[in-house]
Tab-separated table of C-alpha atoms in Angstrom:
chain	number	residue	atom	x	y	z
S	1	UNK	CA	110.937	112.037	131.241
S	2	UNK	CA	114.672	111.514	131.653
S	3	UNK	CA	115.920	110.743	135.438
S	4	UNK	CA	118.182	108.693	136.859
S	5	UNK	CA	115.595	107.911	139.894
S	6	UNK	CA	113.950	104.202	140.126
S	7	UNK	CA	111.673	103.511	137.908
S	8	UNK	CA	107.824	103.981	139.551
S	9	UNK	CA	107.504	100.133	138.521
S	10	UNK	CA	109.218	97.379	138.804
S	11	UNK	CA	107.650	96.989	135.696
S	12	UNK	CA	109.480	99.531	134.113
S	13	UNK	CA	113.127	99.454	133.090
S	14	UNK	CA	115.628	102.723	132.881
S	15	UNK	CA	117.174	102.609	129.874
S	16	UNK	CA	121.038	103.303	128.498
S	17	UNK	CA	119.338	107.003	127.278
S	18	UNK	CA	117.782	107.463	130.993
S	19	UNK	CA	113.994	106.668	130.037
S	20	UNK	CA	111.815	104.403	131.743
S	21	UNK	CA	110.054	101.602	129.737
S	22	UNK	CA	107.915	98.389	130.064
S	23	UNK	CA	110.278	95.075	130.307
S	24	UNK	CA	108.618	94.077	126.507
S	25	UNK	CA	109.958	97.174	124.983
S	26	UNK	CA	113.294	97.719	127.434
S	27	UNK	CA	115.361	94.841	125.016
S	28	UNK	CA	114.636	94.243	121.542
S	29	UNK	CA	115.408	97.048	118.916
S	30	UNK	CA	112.293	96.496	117.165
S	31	UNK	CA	110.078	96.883	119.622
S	32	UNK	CA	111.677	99.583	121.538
S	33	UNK	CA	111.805	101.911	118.972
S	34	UNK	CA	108.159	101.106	117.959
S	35	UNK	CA	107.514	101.706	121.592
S	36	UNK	CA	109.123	105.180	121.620
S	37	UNK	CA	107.848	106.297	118.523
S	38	UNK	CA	104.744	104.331	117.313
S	39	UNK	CA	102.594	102.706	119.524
S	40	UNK	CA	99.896	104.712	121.435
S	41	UNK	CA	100.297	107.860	119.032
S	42	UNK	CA	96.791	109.013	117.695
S	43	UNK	CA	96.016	107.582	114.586
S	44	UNK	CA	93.016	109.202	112.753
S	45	UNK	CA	93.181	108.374	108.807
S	46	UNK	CA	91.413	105.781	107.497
S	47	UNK	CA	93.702	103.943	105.899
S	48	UNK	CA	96.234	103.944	109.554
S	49	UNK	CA	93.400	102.607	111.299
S	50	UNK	CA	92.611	99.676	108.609
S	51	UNK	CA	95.900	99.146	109.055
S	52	UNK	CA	95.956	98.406	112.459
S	53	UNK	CA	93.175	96.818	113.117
S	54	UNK	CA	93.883	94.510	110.350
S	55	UNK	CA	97.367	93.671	111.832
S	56	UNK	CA	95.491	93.350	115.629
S	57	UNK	CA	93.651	90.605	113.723
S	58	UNK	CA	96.099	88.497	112.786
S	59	UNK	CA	98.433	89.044	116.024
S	60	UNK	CA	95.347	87.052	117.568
S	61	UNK	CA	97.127	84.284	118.845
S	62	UNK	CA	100.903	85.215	118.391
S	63	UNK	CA	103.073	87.876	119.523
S	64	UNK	CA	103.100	91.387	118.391
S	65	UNK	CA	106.885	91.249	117.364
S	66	UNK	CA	105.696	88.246	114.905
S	67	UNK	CA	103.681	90.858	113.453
S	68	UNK	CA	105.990	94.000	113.474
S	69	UNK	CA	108.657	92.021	111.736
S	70	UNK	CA	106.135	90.885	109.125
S	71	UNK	CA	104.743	94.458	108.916
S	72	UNK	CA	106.484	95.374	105.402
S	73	UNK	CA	105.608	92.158	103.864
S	74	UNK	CA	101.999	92.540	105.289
S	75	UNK	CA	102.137	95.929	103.855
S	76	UNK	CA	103.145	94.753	99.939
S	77	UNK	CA	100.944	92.250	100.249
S	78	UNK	CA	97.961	93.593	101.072
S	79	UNK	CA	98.375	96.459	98.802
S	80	UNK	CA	99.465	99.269	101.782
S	81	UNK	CA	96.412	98.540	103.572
S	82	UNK	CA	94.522	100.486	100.859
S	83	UNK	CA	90.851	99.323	101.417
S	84	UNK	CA	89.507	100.435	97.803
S	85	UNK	CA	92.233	97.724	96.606
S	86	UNK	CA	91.897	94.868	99.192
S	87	UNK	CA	87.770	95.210	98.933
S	88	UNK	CA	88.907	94.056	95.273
S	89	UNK	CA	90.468	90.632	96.573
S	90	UNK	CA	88.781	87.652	94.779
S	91	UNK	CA	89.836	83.969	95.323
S	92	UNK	CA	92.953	84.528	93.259
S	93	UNK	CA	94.012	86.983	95.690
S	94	UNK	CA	93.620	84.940	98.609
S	95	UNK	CA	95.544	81.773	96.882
S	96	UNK	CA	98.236	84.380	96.261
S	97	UNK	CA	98.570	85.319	100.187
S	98	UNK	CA	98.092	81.904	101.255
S	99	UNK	CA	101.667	80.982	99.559
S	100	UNK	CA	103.307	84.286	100.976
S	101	UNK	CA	105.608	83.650	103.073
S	102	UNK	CA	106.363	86.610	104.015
S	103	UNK	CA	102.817	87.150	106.028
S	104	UNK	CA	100.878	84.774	108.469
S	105	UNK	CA	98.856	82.524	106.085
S	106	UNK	CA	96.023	81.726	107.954
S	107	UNK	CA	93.307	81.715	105.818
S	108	UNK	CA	90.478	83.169	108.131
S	109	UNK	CA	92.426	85.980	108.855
S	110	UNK	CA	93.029	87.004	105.068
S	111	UNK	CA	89.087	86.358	104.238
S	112	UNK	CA	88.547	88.713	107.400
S	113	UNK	CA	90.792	91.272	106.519
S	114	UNK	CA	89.159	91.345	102.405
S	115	UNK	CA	85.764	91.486	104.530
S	116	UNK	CA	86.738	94.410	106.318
S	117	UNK	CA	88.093	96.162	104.124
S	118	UNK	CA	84.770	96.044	101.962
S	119	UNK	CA	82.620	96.900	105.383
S	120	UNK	CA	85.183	99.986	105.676
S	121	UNK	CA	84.122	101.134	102.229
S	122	UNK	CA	80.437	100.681	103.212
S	123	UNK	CA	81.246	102.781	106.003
S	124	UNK	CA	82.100	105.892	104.703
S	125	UNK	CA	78.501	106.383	103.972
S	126	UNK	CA	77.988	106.659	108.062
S	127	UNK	CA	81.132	108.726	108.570
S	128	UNK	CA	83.396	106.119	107.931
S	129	UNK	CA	85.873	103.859	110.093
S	130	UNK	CA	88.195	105.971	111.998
S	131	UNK	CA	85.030	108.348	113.436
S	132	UNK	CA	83.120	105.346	114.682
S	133	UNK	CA	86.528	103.710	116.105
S	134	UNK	CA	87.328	107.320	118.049
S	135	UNK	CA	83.678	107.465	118.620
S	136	UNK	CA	84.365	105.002	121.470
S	137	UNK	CA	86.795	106.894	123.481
S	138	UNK	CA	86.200	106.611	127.192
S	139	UNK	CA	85.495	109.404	129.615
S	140	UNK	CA	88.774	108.614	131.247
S	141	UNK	CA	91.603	106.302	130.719
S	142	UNK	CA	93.428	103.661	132.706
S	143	UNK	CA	96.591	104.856	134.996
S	144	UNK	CA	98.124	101.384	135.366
S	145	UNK	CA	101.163	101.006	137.550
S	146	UNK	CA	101.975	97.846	136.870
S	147	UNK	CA	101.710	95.164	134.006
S	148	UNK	CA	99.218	93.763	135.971
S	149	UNK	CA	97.012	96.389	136.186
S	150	UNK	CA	96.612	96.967	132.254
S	151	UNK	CA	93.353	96.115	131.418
S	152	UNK	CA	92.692	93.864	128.158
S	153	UNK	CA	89.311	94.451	127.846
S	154	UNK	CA	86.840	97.386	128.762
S	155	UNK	CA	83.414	98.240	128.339
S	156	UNK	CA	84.070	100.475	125.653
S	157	UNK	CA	86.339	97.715	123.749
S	158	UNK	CA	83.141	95.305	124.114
S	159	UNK	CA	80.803	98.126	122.548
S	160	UNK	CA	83.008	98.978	119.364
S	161	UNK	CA	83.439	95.390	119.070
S	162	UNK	CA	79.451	94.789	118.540
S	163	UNK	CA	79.198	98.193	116.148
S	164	UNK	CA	81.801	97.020	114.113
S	165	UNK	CA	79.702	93.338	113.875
S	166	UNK	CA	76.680	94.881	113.367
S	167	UNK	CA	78.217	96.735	110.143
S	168	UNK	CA	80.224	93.212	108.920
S	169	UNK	CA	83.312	93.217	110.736
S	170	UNK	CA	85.075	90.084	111.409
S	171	UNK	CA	88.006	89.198	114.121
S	172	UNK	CA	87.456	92.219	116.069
S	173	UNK	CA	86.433	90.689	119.514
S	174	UNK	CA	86.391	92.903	122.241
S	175	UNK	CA	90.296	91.682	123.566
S	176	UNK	CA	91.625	92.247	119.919
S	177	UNK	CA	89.668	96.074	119.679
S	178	UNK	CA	90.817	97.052	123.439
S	179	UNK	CA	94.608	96.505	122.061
S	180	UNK	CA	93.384	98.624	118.536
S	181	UNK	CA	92.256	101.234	121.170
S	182	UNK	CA	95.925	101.559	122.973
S	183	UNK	CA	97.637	101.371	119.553
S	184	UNK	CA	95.680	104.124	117.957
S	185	UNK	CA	96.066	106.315	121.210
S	186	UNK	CA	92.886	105.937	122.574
S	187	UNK	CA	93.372	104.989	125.367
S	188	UNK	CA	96.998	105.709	127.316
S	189	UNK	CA	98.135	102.232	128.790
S	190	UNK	CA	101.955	103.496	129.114
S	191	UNK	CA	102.798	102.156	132.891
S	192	UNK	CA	102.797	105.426	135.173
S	193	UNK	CA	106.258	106.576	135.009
S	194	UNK	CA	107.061	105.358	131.954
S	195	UNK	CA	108.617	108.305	128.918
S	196	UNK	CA	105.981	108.148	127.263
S	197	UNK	CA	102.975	108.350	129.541
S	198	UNK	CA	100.817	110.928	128.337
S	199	UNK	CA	102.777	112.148	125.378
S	200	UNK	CA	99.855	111.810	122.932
S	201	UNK	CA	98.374	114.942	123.214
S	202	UNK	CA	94.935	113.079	124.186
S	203	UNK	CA	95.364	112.323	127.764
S	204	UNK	CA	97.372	115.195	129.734
Protein backbone atom coordinates (compact mmCIF):
# COMPACT_ATOMS: atom_id res chain seq x y z
CA UNK A 1 0.00 0.00 0.00
CA UNK A 2 1.70 3.22 -1.06
CA UNK A 3 -0.04 6.64 0.28
CA UNK A 4 1.06 9.59 1.47
CA UNK A 5 -1.89 9.58 4.26
CA UNK A 6 -0.87 9.06 8.16
CA UNK A 7 0.03 6.05 9.00
CA UNK A 8 -3.16 4.01 10.84
CA UNK A 9 -0.55 3.76 13.86
CA UNK A 10 1.48 5.70 15.50
CA UNK A 11 3.19 2.64 15.49
CA UNK A 12 3.83 2.67 12.04
CA UNK A 13 6.28 4.87 10.17
CA UNK A 14 5.87 6.14 6.27
CA UNK A 15 8.79 5.51 4.69
CA UNK A 16 11.19 7.53 1.96
CA UNK A 17 9.34 4.87 -0.78
CA UNK A 18 5.72 5.88 0.74
CA UNK A 19 5.08 2.49 2.75
CA UNK A 20 4.05 2.23 6.16
CA UNK A 21 6.14 0.09 8.61
CA UNK A 22 6.61 -0.84 12.34
CA UNK A 23 9.26 1.67 14.16
CA UNK A 24 11.74 -1.78 14.47
CA UNK A 25 11.83 -2.19 10.79
CA UNK A 26 11.32 1.81 9.68
CA UNK A 27 15.51 2.38 10.38
CA UNK A 28 17.98 -0.21 10.05
CA UNK A 29 18.75 -1.69 6.50
CA UNK A 30 18.86 -5.08 7.75
CA UNK A 31 15.88 -5.34 9.21
CA UNK A 32 13.82 -3.37 6.88
CA UNK A 33 14.50 -5.22 4.03
CA UNK A 34 13.97 -8.53 5.97
CA UNK A 35 10.76 -6.89 6.95
CA UNK A 36 9.65 -6.20 3.35
CA UNK A 37 10.70 -9.27 1.95
CA UNK A 38 11.17 -12.09 4.56
CA UNK A 39 9.45 -12.12 7.59
CA UNK A 40 5.79 -13.36 7.73
CA UNK A 41 6.04 -15.04 4.13
CA UNK A 42 4.78 -18.75 4.26
CA UNK A 43 7.41 -21.03 4.77
CA UNK A 44 6.49 -24.74 4.13
CA UNK A 45 9.83 -26.90 3.44
CA UNK A 46 11.31 -28.65 5.95
CA UNK A 47 14.48 -27.56 5.96
CA UNK A 48 13.02 -23.36 6.05
CA UNK A 49 11.17 -24.26 8.99
CA UNK A 50 14.27 -26.05 10.90
CA UNK A 51 15.74 -23.15 10.05
CA UNK A 52 13.72 -20.89 11.76
CA UNK A 53 12.80 -22.38 14.53
CA UNK A 54 16.32 -23.16 15.23
CA UNK A 55 17.30 -19.42 14.89
CA UNK A 56 13.88 -18.48 17.24
CA UNK A 57 15.84 -20.63 19.71
CA UNK A 58 18.74 -18.97 20.09
CA UNK A 59 17.21 -15.27 19.68
CA UNK A 60 15.73 -16.38 23.21
CA UNK A 61 17.08 -13.77 25.16
CA UNK A 62 18.66 -11.29 22.58
CA UNK A 63 17.45 -9.35 19.78
CA UNK A 64 16.43 -10.59 16.46
CA UNK A 65 18.98 -8.28 14.57
CA UNK A 66 21.77 -10.22 16.79
CA UNK A 67 20.51 -13.09 15.01
CA UNK A 68 19.91 -11.81 11.38
CA UNK A 69 23.42 -10.49 11.29
CA UNK A 70 24.73 -13.86 12.48
CA UNK A 71 22.37 -15.64 10.04
CA UNK A 72 25.20 -16.61 7.35
CA UNK A 73 27.59 -17.71 9.92
CA UNK A 74 24.71 -19.68 11.65
CA UNK A 75 24.02 -21.01 8.28
CA UNK A 76 27.91 -22.44 7.53
CA UNK A 77 27.99 -23.54 10.69
CA UNK A 78 25.32 -25.56 11.15
CA UNK A 79 25.63 -27.10 7.82
CA UNK A 80 22.53 -24.88 5.98
CA UNK A 81 20.22 -26.02 8.52
CA UNK A 82 20.28 -29.47 6.82
CA UNK A 83 18.80 -31.77 9.59
CA UNK A 84 20.19 -35.21 8.06
CA UNK A 85 23.72 -33.40 8.73
CA UNK A 86 23.21 -31.60 12.12
CA UNK A 87 21.32 -35.01 13.56
CA UNK A 88 25.07 -36.19 12.82
CA UNK A 89 26.65 -33.63 15.42
CA UNK A 90 28.72 -35.55 18.06
CA UNK A 91 30.75 -33.80 20.86
CA UNK A 92 33.37 -32.75 18.34
CA UNK A 93 30.83 -30.84 16.63
CA UNK A 94 29.63 -29.02 19.47
CA UNK A 95 33.41 -28.08 20.70
CA UNK A 96 33.72 -26.81 17.14
CA UNK A 97 30.57 -24.29 17.50
CA UNK A 98 31.38 -23.45 20.92
CA UNK A 99 34.72 -21.58 19.56
CA UNK A 100 32.73 -19.98 16.55
CA UNK A 101 32.62 -16.81 16.77
CA UNK A 102 30.74 -16.13 14.27
CA UNK A 103 27.38 -17.72 16.04
CA UNK A 104 25.99 -17.33 19.68
CA UNK A 105 27.94 -19.99 21.66
CA UNK A 106 25.72 -20.90 24.19
CA UNK A 107 26.01 -24.31 24.68
CA UNK A 108 22.29 -25.31 25.47
CA UNK A 109 21.19 -23.81 22.51
CA UNK A 110 23.64 -25.84 20.14
CA UNK A 111 22.76 -29.29 22.13
CA UNK A 112 19.01 -28.15 21.45
CA UNK A 113 19.34 -27.37 18.03
CA UNK A 114 21.50 -31.17 17.33
CA UNK A 115 18.34 -32.51 19.40
CA UNK A 116 15.97 -31.13 17.12
CA UNK A 117 17.25 -31.72 14.34
CA UNK A 118 17.33 -35.59 15.18
CA UNK A 119 13.44 -35.29 16.53
CA UNK A 120 12.79 -33.63 12.93
CA UNK A 121 14.17 -36.76 11.30
CA UNK A 122 12.01 -38.93 13.62
CA UNK A 123 9.28 -36.93 12.43
CA UNK A 124 8.97 -37.57 9.02
CA UNK A 125 7.58 -40.88 9.95
CA UNK A 126 4.27 -38.81 11.29
CA UNK A 127 4.27 -36.40 8.36
CA UNK A 128 7.14 -34.63 9.33
CA UNK A 129 7.91 -31.02 10.85
CA UNK A 130 6.51 -28.40 8.69
CA UNK A 131 2.78 -30.34 8.57
CA UNK A 132 2.58 -30.56 12.33
CA UNK A 133 3.98 -26.79 12.67
CA UNK A 134 1.07 -25.57 9.94
CA UNK A 135 -1.10 -28.06 11.61
CA UNK A 136 -1.53 -25.38 14.31
CA UNK A 137 -2.85 -22.57 12.33
CA UNK A 138 -5.63 -20.70 14.05
CA UNK A 139 -9.16 -20.21 12.82
CA UNK A 140 -8.40 -16.55 12.58
CA UNK A 141 -5.51 -14.32 13.10
CA UNK A 142 -4.71 -11.26 15.16
CA UNK A 143 -5.52 -7.60 13.53
CA UNK A 144 -3.26 -5.63 15.89
CA UNK A 145 -3.23 -1.88 15.59
CA UNK A 146 -0.72 -1.16 17.65
CA UNK A 147 2.62 -2.68 19.06
CA UNK A 148 0.80 -3.17 21.98
CA UNK A 149 -1.74 -5.17 20.82
CA UNK A 150 0.59 -7.99 19.21
CA UNK A 151 0.13 -10.88 21.08
CA UNK A 152 3.35 -13.03 22.17
CA UNK A 153 1.71 -15.93 23.06
CA UNK A 154 -1.63 -17.75 22.00
CA UNK A 155 -3.35 -20.79 22.65
CA UNK A 156 -2.29 -22.30 19.60
CA UNK A 157 1.56 -21.27 20.29
CA UNK A 158 1.09 -23.12 23.82
CA UNK A 159 -0.34 -26.35 21.97
CA UNK A 160 2.51 -26.74 19.24
CA UNK A 161 4.80 -26.00 21.96
CA UNK A 162 3.66 -29.31 24.03
CA UNK A 163 3.47 -31.53 20.51
CA UNK A 164 6.75 -30.58 19.68
CA UNK A 165 7.88 -31.75 23.60
CA UNK A 166 6.05 -34.64 23.46
CA UNK A 167 8.09 -35.74 20.18
CA UNK A 168 11.74 -34.37 21.84
CA UNK A 169 11.85 -30.87 21.08
CA UNK A 170 13.83 -28.59 23.14
CA UNK A 171 13.70 -24.51 23.50
CA UNK A 172 10.46 -24.23 21.85
CA UNK A 173 8.33 -22.66 24.72
CA UNK A 174 5.19 -21.37 23.79
CA UNK A 175 6.68 -17.35 23.53
CA UNK A 176 9.61 -18.65 21.27
CA UNK A 177 6.87 -20.93 18.85
CA UNK A 178 4.19 -17.89 18.77
CA UNK A 179 7.21 -15.72 17.11
CA UNK A 180 8.06 -19.18 14.72
CA UNK A 181 4.29 -18.86 13.90
CA UNK A 182 4.51 -14.97 12.61
CA UNK A 183 7.85 -15.72 10.89
CA UNK A 184 6.65 -18.66 8.92
CA UNK A 185 3.35 -16.72 7.99
CA UNK A 186 1.11 -18.27 10.15
CA UNK A 187 -0.17 -16.03 11.66
CA UNK A 188 -0.28 -12.15 10.11
CA UNK A 189 1.01 -9.80 13.00
CA UNK A 190 1.87 -6.85 10.38
CA UNK A 191 0.25 -3.66 12.37
CA UNK A 192 -3.10 -2.79 10.39
CA UNK A 193 -1.99 -0.41 7.86
CA UNK A 194 1.21 -1.47 7.52
CA UNK A 195 2.55 -2.61 3.37
CA UNK A 196 2.61 -5.64 4.11
CA UNK A 197 -0.51 -6.59 6.01
CA UNK A 198 -1.99 -9.42 4.41
CA UNK A 199 0.39 -9.92 1.55
CA UNK A 200 0.98 -13.62 2.31
CA UNK A 201 -1.55 -15.10 0.43
CA UNK A 202 -2.85 -16.86 3.82
CA UNK A 203 -4.82 -14.21 5.44
CA UNK A 204 -6.82 -11.91 2.81
Amino acid sequence: MTTDAAPASTDLVIGDDGLARPVWASADPMLRDYYDTEWGMPVRDERGVFERLSLEAFQSGLSWRTILAKRPAFRAAFADFDPDTVATFGEDDVARLMTDAGIVRNRAKILATITNARATVALRADGGLADLVWSFRPASTPEPRSAAEVPTTSDESTALSKALRKRGFAFVGPTTMHALMEALGIVDTHLVGSHRRGTSGVWQ
